[in-house]
Short mmCIF file of C-alpha atoms and ligand atoms in Angstrom, two decimals:
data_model
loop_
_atom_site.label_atom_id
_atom_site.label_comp_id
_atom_site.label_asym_id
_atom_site.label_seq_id
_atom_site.Cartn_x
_atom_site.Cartn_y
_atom_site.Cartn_z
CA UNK A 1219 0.00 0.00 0.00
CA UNK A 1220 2.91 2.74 0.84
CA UNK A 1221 4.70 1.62 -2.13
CA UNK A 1222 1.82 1.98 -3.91
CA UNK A 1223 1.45 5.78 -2.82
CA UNK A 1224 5.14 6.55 -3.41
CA UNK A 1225 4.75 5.52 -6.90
CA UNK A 1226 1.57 8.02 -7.17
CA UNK A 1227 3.66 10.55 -5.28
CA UNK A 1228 6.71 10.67 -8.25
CA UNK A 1229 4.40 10.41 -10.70
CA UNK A 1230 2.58 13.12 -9.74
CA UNK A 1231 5.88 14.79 -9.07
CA UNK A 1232 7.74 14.07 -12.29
CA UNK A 1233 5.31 13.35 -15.01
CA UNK A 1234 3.16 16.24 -17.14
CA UNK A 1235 -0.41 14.60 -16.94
CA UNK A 1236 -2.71 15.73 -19.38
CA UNK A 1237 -6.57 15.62 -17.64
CA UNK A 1238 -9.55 15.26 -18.91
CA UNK A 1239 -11.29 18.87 -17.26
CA UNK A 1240 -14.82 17.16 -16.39
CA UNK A 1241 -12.57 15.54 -14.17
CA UNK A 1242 -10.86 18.66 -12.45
CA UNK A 1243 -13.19 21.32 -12.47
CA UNK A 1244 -15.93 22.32 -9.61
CA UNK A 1245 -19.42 22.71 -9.69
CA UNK A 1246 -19.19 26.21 -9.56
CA UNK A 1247 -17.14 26.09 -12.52
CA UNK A 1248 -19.36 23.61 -14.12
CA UNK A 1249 -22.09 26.31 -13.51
CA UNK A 1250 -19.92 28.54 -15.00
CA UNK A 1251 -18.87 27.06 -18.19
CA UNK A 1252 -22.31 26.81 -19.08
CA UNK A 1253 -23.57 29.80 -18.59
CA UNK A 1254 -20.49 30.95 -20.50
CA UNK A 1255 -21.16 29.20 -23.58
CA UNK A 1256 -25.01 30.53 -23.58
CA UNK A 1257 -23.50 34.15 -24.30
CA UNK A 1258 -20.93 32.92 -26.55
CA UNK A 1259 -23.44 31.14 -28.85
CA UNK A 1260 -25.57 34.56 -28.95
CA UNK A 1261 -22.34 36.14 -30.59
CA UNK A 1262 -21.62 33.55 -33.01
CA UNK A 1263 -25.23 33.76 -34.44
CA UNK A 1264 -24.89 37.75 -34.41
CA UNK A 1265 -22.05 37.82 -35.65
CA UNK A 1266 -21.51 35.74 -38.35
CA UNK A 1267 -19.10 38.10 -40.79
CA UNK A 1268 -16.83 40.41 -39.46
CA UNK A 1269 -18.76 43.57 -39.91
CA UNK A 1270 -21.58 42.29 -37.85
CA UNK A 1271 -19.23 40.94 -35.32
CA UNK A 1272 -17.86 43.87 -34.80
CA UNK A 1273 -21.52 46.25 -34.47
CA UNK A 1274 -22.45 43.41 -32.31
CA UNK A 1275 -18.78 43.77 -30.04
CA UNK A 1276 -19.23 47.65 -30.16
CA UNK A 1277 -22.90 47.08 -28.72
CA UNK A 1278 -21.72 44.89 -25.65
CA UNK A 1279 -18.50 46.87 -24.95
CA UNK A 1280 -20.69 50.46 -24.83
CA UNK A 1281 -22.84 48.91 -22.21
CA UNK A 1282 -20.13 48.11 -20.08
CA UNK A 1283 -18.84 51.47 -20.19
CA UNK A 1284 -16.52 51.96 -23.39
CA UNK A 1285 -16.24 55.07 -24.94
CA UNK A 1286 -14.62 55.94 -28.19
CA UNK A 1287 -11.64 56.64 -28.23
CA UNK A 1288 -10.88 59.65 -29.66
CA UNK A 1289 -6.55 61.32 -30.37
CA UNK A 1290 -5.73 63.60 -27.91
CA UNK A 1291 -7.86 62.22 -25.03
CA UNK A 1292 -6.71 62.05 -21.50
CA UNK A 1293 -7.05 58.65 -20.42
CA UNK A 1294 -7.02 58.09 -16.74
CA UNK A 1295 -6.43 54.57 -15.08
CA UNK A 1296 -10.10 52.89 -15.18
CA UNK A 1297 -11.05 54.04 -17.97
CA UNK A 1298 -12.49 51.86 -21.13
CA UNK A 1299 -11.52 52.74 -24.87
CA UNK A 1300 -12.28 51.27 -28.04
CA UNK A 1301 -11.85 52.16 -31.82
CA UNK A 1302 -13.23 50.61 -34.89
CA UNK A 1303 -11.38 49.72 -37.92
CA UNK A 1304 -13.63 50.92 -41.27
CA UNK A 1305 -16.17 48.64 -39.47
CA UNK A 1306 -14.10 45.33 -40.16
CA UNK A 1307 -11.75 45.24 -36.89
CA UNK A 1308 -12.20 47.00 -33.15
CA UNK A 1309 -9.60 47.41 -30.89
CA UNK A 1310 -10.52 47.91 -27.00
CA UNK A 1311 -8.49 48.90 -23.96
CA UNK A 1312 -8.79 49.19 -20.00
CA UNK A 1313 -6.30 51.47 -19.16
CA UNK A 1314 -4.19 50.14 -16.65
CA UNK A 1315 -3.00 51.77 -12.82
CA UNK A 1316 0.67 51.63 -14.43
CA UNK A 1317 2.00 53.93 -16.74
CA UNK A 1318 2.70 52.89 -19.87
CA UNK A 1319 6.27 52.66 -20.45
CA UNK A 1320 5.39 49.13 -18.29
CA UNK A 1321 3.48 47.84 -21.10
CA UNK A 1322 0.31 46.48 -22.15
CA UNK A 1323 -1.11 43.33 -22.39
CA UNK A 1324 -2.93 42.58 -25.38
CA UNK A 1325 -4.94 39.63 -26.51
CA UNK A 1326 -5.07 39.43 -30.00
CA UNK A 1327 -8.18 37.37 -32.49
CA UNK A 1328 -9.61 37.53 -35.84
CA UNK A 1329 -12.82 37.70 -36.49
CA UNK A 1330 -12.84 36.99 -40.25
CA UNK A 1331 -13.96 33.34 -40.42
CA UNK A 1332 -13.81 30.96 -44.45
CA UNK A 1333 -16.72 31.49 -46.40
CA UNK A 1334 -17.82 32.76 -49.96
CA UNK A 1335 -17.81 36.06 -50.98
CA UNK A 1336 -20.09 37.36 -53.80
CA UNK A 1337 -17.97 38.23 -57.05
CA UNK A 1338 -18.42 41.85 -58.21
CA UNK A 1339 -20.62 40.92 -60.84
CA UNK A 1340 -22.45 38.25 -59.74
CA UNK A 1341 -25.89 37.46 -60.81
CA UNK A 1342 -26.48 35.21 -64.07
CA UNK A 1343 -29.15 33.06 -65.40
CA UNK A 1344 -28.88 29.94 -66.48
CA UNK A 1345 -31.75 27.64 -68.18
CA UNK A 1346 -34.38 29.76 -66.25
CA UNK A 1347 -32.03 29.94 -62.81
CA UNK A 1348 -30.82 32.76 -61.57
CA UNK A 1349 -27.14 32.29 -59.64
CA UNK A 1350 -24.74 34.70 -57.93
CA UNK A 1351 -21.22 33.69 -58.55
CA UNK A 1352 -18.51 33.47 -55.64
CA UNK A 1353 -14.87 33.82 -54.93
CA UNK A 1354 -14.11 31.50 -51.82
CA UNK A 1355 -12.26 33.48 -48.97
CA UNK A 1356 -9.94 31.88 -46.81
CA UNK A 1357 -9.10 27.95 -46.65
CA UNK A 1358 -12.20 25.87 -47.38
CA UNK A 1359 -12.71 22.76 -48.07
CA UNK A 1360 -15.06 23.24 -51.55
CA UNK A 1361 -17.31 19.87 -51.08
CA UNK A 1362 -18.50 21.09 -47.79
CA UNK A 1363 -20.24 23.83 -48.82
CA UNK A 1364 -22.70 22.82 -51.54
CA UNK A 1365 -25.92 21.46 -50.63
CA UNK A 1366 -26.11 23.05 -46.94
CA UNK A 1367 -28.56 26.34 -46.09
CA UNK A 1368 -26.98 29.48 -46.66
CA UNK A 1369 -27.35 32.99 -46.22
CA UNK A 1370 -26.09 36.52 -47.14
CA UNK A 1371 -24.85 39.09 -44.77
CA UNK A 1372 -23.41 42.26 -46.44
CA UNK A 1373 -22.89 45.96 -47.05
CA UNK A 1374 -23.38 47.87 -50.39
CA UNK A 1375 -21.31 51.06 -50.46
CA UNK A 1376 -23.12 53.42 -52.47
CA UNK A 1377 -21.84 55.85 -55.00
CA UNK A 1378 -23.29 58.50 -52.75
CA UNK A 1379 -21.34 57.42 -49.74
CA UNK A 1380 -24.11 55.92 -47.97
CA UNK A 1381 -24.59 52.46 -46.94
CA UNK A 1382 -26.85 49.73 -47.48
CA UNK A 1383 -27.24 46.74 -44.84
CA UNK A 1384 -28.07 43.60 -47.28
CA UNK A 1385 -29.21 40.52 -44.44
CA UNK A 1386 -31.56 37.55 -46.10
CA UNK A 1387 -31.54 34.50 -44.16
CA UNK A 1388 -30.79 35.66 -40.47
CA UNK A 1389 -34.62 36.23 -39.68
CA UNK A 1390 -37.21 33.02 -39.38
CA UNK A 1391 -39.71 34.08 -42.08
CA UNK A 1392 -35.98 35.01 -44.58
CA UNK A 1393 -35.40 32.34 -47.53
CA UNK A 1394 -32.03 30.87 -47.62
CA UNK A 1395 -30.12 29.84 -50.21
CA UNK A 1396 -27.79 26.94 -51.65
CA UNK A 1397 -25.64 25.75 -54.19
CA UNK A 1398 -26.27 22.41 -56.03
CA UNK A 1399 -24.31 18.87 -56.05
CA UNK A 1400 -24.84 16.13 -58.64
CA UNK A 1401 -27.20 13.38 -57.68
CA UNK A 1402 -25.31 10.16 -56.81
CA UNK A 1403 -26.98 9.05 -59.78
CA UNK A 1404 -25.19 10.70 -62.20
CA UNK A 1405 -21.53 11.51 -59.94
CA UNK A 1406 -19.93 8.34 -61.23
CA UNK A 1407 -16.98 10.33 -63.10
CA UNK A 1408 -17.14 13.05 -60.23
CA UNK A 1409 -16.89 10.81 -57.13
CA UNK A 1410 -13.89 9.48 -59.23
CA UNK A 1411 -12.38 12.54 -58.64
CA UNK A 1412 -9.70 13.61 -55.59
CA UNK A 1413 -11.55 15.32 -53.14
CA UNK A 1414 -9.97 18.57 -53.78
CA UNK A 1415 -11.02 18.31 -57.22
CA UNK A 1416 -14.54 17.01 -57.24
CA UNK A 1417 -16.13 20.49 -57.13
CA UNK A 1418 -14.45 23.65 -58.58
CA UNK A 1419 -14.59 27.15 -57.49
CA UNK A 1420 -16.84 27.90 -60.38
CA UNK A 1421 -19.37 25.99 -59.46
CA UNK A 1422 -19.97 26.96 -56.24
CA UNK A 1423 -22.87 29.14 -57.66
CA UNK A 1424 -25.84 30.30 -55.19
CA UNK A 1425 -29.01 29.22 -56.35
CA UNK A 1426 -30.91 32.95 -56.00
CA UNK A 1427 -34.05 32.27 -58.03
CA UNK A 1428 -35.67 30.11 -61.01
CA UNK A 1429 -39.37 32.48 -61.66
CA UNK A 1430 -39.38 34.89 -64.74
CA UNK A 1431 -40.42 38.44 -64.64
CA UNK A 1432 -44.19 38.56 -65.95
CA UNK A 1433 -45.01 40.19 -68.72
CA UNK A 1434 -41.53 40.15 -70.57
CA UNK A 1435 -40.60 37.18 -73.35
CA UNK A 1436 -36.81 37.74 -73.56
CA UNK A 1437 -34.01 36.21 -72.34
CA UNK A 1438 -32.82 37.06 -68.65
CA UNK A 1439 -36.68 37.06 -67.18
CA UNK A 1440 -35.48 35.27 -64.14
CA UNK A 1441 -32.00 37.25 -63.58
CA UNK A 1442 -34.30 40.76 -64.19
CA UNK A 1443 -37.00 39.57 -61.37
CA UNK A 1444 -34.12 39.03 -58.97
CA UNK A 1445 -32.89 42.47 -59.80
CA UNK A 1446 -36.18 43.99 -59.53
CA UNK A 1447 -36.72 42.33 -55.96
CA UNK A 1448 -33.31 43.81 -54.80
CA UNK A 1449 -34.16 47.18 -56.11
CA UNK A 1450 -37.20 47.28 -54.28
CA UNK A 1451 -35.96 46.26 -50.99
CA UNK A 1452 -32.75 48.10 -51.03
CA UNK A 1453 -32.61 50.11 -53.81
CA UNK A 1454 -29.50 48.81 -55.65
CA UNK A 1455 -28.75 47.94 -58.94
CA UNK A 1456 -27.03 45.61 -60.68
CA UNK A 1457 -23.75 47.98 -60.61
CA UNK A 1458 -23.88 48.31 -57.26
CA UNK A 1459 -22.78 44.95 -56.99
CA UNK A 1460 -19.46 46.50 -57.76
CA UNK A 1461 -18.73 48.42 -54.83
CA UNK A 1462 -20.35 45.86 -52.34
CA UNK A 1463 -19.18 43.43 -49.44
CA UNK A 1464 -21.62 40.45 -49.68
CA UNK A 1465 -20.69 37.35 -47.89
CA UNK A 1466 -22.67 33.69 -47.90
CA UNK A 1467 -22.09 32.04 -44.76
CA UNK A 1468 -23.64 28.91 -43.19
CA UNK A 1469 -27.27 29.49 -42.14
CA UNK A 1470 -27.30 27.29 -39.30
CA UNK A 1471 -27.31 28.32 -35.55
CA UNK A 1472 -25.24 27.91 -33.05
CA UNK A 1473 -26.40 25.20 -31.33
CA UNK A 1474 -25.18 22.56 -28.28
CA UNK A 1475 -23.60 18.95 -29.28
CA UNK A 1476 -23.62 15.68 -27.66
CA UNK A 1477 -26.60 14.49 -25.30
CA UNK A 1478 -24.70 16.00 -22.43
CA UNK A 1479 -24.42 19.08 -24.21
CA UNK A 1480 -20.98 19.13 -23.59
CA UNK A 1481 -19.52 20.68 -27.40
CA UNK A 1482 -21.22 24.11 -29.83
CA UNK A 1483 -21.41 23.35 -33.35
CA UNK A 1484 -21.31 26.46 -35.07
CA UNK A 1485 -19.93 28.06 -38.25
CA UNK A 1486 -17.17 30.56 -37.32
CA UNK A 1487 -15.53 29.48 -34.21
CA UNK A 1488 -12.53 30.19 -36.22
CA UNK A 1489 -12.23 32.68 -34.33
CA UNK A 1490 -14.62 34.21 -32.73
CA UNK A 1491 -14.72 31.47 -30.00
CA UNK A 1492 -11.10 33.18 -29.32
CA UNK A 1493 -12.40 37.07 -30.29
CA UNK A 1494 -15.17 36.36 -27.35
CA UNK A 1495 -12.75 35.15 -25.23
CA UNK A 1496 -10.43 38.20 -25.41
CA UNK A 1497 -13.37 40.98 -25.42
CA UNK A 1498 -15.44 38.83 -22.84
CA UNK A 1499 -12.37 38.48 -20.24
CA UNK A 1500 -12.00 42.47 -21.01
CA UNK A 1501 -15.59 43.07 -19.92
CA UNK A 1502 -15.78 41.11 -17.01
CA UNK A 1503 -12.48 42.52 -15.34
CA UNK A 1504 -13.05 43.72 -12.09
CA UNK A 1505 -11.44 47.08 -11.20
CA UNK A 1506 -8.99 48.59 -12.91
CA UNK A 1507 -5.94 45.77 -14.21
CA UNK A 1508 -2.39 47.04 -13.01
CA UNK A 1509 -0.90 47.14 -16.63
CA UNK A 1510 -3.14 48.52 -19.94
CA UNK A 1511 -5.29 45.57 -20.91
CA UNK A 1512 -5.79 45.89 -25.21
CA UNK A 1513 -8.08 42.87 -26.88
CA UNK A 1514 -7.48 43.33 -30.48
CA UNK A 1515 -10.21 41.72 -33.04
CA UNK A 1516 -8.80 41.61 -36.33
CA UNK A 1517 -9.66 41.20 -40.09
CA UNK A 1518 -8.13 39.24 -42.89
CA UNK A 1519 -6.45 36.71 -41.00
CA UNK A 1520 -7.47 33.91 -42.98
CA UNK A 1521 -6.03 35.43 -45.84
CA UNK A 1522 -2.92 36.39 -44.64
CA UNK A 1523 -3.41 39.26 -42.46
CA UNK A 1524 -2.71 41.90 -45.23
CA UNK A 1525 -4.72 44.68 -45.83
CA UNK A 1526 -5.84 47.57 -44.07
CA UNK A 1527 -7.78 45.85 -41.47
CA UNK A 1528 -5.14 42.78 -41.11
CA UNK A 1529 -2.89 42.30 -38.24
CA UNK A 1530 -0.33 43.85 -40.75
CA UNK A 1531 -1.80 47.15 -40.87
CA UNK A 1532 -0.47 50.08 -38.82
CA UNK A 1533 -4.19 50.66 -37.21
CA UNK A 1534 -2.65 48.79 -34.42
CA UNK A 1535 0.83 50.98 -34.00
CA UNK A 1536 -1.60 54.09 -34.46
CA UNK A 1537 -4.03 52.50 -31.61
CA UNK A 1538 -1.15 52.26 -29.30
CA UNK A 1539 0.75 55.29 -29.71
CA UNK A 1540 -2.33 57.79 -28.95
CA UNK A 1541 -2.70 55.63 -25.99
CA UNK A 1542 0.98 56.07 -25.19
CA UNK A 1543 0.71 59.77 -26.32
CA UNK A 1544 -1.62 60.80 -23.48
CA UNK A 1545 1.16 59.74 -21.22
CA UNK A 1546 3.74 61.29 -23.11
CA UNK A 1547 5.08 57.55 -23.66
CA UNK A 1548 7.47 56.61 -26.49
CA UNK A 1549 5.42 53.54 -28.11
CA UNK A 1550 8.65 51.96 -28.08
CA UNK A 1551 9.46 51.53 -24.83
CA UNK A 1552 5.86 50.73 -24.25
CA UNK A 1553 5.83 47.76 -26.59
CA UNK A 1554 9.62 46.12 -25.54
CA UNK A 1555 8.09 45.38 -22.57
CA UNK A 1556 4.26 44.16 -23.43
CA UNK A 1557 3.25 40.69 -24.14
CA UNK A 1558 1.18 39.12 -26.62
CA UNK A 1559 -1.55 36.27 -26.07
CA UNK A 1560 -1.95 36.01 -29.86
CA UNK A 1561 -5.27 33.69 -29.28
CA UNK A 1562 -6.29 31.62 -32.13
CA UNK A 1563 -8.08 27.85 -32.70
CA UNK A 1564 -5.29 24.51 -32.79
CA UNK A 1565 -6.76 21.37 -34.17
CA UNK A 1566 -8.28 19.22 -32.00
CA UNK A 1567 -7.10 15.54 -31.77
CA UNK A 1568 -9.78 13.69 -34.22
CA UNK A 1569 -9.56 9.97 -33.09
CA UNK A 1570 -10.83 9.45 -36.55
CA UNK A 1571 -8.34 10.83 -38.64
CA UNK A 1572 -5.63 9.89 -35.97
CA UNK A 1573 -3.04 9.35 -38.81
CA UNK A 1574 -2.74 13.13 -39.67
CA UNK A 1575 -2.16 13.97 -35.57
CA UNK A 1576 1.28 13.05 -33.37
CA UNK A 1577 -0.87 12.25 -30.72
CA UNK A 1578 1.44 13.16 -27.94
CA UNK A 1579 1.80 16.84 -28.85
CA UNK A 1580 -2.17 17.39 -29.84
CA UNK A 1581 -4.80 19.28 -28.63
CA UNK A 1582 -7.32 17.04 -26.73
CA UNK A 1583 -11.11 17.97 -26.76
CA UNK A 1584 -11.60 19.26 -22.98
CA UNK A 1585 -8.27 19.27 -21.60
CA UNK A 1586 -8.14 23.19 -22.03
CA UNK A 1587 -6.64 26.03 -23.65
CA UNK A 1588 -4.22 24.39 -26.05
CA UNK A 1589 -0.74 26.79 -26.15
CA UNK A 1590 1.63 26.42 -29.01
CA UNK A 1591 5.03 27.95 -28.57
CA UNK A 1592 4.90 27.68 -32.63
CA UNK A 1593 2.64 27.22 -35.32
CA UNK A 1594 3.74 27.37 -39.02
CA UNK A 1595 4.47 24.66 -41.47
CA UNK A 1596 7.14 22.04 -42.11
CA UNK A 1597 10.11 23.14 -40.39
CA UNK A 1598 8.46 26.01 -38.85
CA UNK A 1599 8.08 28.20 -41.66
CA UNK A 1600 5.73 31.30 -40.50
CA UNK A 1601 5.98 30.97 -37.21
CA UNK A 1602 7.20 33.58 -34.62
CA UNK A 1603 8.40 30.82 -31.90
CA UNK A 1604 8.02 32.45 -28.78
CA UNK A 1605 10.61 32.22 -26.84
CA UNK A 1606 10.71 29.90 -23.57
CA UNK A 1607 10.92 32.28 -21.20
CA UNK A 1608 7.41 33.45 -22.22
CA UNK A 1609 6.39 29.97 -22.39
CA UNK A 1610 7.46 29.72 -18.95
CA UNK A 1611 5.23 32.85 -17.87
CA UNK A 1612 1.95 32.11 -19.43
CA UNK A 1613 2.34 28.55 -17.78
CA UNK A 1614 3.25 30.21 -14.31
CA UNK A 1615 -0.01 32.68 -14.96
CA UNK A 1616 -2.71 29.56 -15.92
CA UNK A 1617 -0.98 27.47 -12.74
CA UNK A 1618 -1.69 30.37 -10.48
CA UNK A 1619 -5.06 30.86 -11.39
CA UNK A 1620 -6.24 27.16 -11.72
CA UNK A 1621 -6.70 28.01 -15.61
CA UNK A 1622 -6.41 24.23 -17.13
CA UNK A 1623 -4.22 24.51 -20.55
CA UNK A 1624 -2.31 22.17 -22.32
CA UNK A 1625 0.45 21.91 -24.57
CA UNK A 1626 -0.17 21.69 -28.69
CA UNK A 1627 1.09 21.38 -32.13
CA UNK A 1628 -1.30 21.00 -34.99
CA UNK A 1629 -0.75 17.94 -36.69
CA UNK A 1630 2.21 15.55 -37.35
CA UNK A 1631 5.34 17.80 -38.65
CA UNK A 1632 5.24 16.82 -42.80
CA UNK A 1633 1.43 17.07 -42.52
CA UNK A 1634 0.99 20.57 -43.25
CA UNK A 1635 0.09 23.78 -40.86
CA UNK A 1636 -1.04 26.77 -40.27
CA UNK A 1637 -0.29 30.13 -39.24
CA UNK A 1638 -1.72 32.96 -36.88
CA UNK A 1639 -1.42 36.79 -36.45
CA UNK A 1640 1.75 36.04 -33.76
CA UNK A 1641 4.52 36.59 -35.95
CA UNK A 1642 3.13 40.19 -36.99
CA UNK A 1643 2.61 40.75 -33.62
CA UNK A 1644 6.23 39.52 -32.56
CA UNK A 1645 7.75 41.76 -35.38
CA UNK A 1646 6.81 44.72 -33.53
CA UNK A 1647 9.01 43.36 -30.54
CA UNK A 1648 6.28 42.17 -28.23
CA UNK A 1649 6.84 38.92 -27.02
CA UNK A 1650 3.22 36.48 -28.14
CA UNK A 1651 2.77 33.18 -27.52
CA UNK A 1652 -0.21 31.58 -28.98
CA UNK A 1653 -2.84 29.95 -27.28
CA UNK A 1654 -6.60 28.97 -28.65
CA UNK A 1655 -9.10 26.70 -28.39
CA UNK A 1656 -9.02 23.32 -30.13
CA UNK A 1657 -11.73 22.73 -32.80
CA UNK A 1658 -13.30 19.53 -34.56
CA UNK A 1659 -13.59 20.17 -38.48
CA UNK A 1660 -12.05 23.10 -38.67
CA UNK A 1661 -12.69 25.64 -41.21
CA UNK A 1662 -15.85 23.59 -42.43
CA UNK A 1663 -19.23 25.44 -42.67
CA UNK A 1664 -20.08 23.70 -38.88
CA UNK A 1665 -17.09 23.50 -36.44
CA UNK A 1666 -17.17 21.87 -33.33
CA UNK A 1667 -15.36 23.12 -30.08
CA UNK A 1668 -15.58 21.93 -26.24
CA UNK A 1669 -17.81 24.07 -24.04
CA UNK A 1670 -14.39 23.81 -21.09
CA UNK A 1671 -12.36 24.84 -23.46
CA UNK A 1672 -14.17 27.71 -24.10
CA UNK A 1673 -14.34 29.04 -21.20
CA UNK A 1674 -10.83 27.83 -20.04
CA UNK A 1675 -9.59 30.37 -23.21
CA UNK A 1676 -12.15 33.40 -21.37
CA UNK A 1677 -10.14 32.51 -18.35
CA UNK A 1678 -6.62 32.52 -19.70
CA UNK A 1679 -7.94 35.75 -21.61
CA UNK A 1680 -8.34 36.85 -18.07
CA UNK A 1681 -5.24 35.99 -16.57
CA UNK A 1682 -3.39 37.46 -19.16
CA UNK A 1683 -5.35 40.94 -18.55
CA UNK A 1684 -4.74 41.05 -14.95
CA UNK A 1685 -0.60 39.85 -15.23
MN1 MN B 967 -7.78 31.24 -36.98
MN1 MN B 968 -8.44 29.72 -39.83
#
């Protein structure tokens, strides 16, 4: 029997146990996982493209008390800032009892999430059907996302400068839409076909419509009655198209998995379920946090960061230094000594395609926060490797707190990758590590994430806030 417990005791002592959370946490925290998840699922539905993510952000940061934040402000400790990015990306901040020149802490998302955007001229008809064509955004897998409900979420930018809110499908009474597969009937030569193959780009058409205009006999009946029913209920034409942002996501809900309703299914956890996380822990922090606390939702990840609302962008820089400015704080010296949480989705182990993972450095549904000291491909390529020092600090800050985490790498080493907004972040000499929830199916139209995890990412959010 005592050698039995000695044996426990140096395990305990000397090996890293991963743990299944159901199996760690509390009631209370049971309690509170759940009750987590209901407002999490709210913001998924809400805010299913990046615009609407963040008006629907913007909404739930004003009533805790954010403000604008507007250059040449003075910002005293206490008080919360936030500025929007063209209406695409929102950065927030808690200004922090420390000056400045002792850094910030920052948790850093996207909130652009795979999906198909409308091409600028999209409608055509087609033996009496009426289609808009799409350009796929982001890494998707093109066989997922024919035959499933769709809708459109989107903003026309009129020649005028004002805008037009385009939203068919969101409401209960809304049609949806869908693109078309062949019938097994006739997909002999196409099931042939490598997966990645099987259905090109230019056939992921929307079906929009198939009944003609009345009263006309020429060709493009169907395509005009579309156009008619748009220019009725928002007033644009067929030009507009042109100058327009219209994206067709997944029309599904968010919605609980598993008869213990343990997991979400949901389209867009990539990465909202990390962008709630950061602005979530933000609004929930009690007093004022000892350094600057910034959650930064960005754009264009999932193509690369670039752009004006990426990671890459100097909105960011231009965020910090009017902070700093109100201080009289060289950014500089205010970034050397910040850190990063650069909070973004790992794959989760998939015990059916367990030949892709190296199951001893994967993400495991429910053990927690998964952090990767790198992401990238082959031999690293793209990633900003944090160093082990800050490793060592976000470990120290999780222990401390009881925040369950565990250690990941996406996928055996010649499988492939994946990168995050960390090494932009890193560039600007920050030290980031990157930490996110792990996700079933990624990137496909309905993703599926662990309820503990998501709240185990709020409360590393949290932890990272308060230092
Ligand atoms: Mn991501
Ligand atoms: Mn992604």
């Amino acid at each position: 029997m005592e050698e039995k417990n000695e044996l426990k005791q140096l395990r305990d002592k000397l090996l890293y146990q991963k743990k299944n959370g159901w199996d760690v946490v509390d009631e209370a925290t049971e309690k509170a996982i759940f009750d987590y998840c209901e407002g999490y699922k709210v913001y998924l539905d809400k805010g299913k493209t990046e615009r609407t993510c963040v008006e629907y952000s913007v909404e739930l940061a004003k009533s805790s008390g954010f403000v604008e934040l507007k250059r040449g402000m003075a910002l005293a400790p206490g008080m919360k800032v936030y500025r929007v990015n063209r209406g695409r990306a929102v950065n927030l901040a808690v200004i922090g009892s420390a000056p400045l020149d002792q850094g910030i802490s920052i948790v850093a998302a996207h909130i652009d999430s795979p999906r198909l955007d409308l091409k600028p001229t999209p409608l055509y008809e087609d033996s009496d059907m009426a289609f808009f064509k799409t350009h796929y955004y982001g890494g998707i897998r093109k066989y997922q996302w024919v035959t499933i409900p769709l809708e459109l979420r989107g903003v026309v930018a009129m020649k005028d400068g004002s805008m037009v809110n385009v939203s068919v499908g969101s409401q209960p009474d809304d049609p949806l839409f869908t693109i078309d597969d062949l019938l097994p009937h006739l997909g002999g030569e196409q099931s042939k076909k490598p997966l990645g193959e099987a259905i090109p780009a230019e056939t992921l058409n929307i079906l929009v419509g198939s009944r003609p205009l009345k009263g006309d006999d020429s060709a493009g009946r169907v395509k005009l009655a579309v156009l008619e029913l748009l220019y009725r209920r928002y007033g644009i034409t067929e030009a507009d198209f042109i100058s327009a942002e219209i994206e067709a996501v997944p029309a599904f809900c968010a919605t609980d998995i598993g008869f213990d309703r343990s997991l979400i299914g949901a389209y867009g956890h990539d990465d909202r379920v990390c962008g709630y996380a950061g602005l979530k822990a933000m609004l929930d922090l009690n007093g004022t946090p000892c350094r600057t606390a910034v959650c930064v939702l960005a754009d264009k990840e999932e193509v690369g960061s670039h752009g004006v609302s990426g990671m890459q962008s100097h909105f960011f820089d231009t965020f910090v230094d009017d902070l700093c400015a109100s201080q009289n704080v060289p950014v500089k010296t205010c970034l050397e000594k910040s850190f990063c949480l650069s909070c973004d989705v790992t794959a989760a182990y998939d015990p059916n395609f367990a030949e892709v993972y190296e199951k001893n450095n994967s993400a495991m549904i429910n053990q927690g926060v998964g952090l990767c000291k790198y992401t990238g491909s082959r031999g690293k390529s793209g990633s900003s490797d944090a160093g082990a020092e800050a490793v060592a600090y976000v470990r120290r800050l999780l222990d401390d707190r009881n925040v369950l985490w565990q250690m990941a790498e996406m996928g055996k080493v010649d499988q492939g990758g994946g990168g995050t907004v960390a090494c932009y972040i890193a560039d600007r000499n920050i030290d980031t590590l990157d930490a996110g929830v792990p996700v079933l199916s990624m990137h496909a139209p309905f993703e599926t994430v662990s309820k503990l995890d998501c709240y185990m990412t709020y409360a590393a959010c949290k932890a990272i806030y308060e230092g």
